PDB file of C-alpha atoms in Angstrom:
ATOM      1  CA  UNK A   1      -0.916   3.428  16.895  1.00  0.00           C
ATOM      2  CA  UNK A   2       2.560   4.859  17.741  1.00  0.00           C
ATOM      3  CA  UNK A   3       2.440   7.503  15.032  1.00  0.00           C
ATOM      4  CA  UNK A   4       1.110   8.628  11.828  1.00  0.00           C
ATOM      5  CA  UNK A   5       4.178   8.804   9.571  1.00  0.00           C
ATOM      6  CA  UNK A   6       2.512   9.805   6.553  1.00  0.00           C
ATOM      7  CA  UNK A   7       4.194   6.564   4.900  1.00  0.00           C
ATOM      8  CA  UNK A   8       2.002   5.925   2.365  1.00  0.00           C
ATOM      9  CA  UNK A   9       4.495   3.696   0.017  1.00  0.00           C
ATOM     10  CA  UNK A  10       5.260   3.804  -3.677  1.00  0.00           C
ATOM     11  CA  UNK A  11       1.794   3.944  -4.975  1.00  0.00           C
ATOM     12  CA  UNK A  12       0.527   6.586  -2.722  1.00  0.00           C
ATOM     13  CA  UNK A  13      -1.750   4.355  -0.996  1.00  0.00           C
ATOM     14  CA  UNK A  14      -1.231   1.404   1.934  1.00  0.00           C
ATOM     15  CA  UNK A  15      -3.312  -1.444   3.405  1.00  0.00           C
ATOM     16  CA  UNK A  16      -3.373  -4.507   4.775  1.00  0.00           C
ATOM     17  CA  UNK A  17       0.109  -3.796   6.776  1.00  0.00           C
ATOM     18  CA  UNK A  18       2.328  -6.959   8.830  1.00  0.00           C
ATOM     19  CA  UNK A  19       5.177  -5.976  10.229  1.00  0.00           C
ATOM     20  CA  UNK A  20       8.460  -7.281  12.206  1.00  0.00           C
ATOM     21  CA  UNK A  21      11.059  -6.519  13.420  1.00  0.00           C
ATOM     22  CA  UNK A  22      14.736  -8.334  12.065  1.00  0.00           C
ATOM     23  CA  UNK A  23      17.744  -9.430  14.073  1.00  0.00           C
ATOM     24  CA  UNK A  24      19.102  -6.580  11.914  1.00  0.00           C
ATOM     25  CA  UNK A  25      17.622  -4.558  14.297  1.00  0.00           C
ATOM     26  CA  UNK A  26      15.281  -2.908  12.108  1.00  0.00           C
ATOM     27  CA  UNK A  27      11.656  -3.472  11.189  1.00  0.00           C
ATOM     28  CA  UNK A  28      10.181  -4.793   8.049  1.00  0.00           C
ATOM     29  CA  UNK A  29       6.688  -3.848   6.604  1.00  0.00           C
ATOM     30  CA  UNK A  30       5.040  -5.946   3.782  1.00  0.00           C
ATOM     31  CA  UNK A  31       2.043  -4.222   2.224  1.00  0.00           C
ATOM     32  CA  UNK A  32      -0.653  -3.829  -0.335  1.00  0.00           C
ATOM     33  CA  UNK A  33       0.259  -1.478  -2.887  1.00  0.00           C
ATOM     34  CA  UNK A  34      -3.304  -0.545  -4.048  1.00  0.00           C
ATOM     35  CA  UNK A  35      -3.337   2.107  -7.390  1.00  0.00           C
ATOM     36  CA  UNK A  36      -6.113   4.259  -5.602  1.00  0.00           C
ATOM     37  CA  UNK A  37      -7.665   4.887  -2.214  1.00  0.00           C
ATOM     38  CA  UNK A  38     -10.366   2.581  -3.545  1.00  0.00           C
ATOM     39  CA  UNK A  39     -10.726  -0.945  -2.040  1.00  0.00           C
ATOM     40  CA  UNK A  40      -9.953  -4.078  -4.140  1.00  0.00           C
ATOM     41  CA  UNK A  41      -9.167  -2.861  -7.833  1.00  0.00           C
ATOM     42  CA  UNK A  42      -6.138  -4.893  -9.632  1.00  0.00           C
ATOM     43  CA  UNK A  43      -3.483  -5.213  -7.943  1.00  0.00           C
ATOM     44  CA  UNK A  44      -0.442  -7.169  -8.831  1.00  0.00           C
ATOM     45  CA  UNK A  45       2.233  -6.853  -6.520  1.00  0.00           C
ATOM     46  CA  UNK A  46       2.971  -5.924  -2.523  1.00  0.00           C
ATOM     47  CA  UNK A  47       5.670  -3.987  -0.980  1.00  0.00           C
ATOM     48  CA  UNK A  48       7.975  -4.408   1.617  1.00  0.00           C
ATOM     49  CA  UNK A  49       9.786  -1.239   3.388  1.00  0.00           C
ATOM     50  CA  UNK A  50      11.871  -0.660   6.413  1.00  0.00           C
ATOM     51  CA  UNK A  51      12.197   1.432   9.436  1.00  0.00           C
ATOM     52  CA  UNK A  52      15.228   1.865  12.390  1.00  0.00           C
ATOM     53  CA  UNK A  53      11.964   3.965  14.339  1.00  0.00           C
ATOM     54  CA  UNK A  54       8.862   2.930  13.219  1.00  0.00           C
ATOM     55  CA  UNK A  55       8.405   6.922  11.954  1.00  0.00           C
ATOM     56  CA  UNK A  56      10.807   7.221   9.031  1.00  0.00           C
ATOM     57  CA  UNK A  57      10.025   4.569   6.384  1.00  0.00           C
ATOM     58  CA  UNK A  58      11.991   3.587   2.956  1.00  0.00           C
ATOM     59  CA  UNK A  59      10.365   1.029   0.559  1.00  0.00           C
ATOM     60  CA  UNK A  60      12.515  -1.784  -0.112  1.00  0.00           C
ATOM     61  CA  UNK A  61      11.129  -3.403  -2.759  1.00  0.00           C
ATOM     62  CA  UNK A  62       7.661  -3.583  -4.725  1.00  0.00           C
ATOM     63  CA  UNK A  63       7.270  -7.708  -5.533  1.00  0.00           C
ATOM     64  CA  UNK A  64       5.463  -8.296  -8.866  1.00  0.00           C
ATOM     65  CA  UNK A  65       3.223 -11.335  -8.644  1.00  0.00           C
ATOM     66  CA  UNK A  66       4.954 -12.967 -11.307  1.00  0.00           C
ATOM     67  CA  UNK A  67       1.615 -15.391 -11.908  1.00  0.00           C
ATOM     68  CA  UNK A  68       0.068 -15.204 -15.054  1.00  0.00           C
ATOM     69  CA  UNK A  69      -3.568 -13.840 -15.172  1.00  0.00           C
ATOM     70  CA  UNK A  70      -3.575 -13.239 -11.569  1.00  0.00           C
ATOM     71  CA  UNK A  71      -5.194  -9.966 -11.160  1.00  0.00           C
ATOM     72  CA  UNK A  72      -4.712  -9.396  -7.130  1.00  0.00           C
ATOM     73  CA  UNK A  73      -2.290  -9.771  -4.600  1.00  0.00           C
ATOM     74  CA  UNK A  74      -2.942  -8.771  -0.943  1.00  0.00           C
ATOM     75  CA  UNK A  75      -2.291  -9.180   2.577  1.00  0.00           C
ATOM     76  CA  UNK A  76       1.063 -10.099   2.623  1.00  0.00           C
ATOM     77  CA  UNK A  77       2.522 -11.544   6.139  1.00  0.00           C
ATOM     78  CA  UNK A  78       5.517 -12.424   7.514  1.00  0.00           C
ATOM     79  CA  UNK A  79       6.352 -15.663   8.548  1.00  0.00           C
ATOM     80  CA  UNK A  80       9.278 -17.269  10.232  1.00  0.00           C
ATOM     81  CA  UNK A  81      10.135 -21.309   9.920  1.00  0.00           C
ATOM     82  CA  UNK A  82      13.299 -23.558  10.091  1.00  0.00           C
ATOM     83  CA  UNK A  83      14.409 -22.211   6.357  1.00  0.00           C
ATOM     84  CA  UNK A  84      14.093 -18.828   7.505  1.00  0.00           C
ATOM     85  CA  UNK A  85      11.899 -15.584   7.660  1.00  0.00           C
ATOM     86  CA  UNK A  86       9.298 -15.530   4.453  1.00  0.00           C
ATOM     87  CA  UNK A  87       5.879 -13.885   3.329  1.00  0.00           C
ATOM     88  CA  UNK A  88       2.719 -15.361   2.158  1.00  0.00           C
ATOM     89  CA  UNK A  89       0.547 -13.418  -0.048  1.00  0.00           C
ATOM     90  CA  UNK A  90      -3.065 -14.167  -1.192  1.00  0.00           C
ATOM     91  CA  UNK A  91      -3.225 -14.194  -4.943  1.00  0.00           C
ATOM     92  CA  UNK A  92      -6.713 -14.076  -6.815  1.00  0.00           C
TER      93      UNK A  92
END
């Protein structure tokens, strides 16, 4: 671990983290965005936030599932192919 930011995103708590870094020349972190420090309640959406250091961290965006009757979404990672850079969630 480089450091312990105390980023702890929009809901407080954080799991499940990938990160990259952009030709923008910053890095990207997409993210559970559990309610509680307890594992596996509902969760319907992820978040993504960004860093210039890797220490100071702003949330992007919070991504609602947008599925009906879904009731989780986790481990979001980033992936790169010819149409560009994307992430793939699992949805339960």
């Amino acid at each position: 671990m480089l450091a312990d930011t105390g980023y702890t995103g929009p809901t407080g708590y954080l799991r499940d983290p990938s990160i990259m870094k952009h030709t923008d020349g910053k890095f990207y972190v997409a993210f559970t965005t559990p309610p509680d420090i307890g594992c596996c309640g509902p969760e319907s959406s992820f978040s993504v936030a960004s860093s210039s250091d890797l220490k100071n961290w702003t949330t992007v965006a919070t991504v609602p599932c947008g599925i009906a009757g879904v009731k989780n979404v986790w481990a979001p990672e980033w992936y790169k192919d010819t149409d560009g850079i994307h992430v793939l969630a699992s949805i339960d």
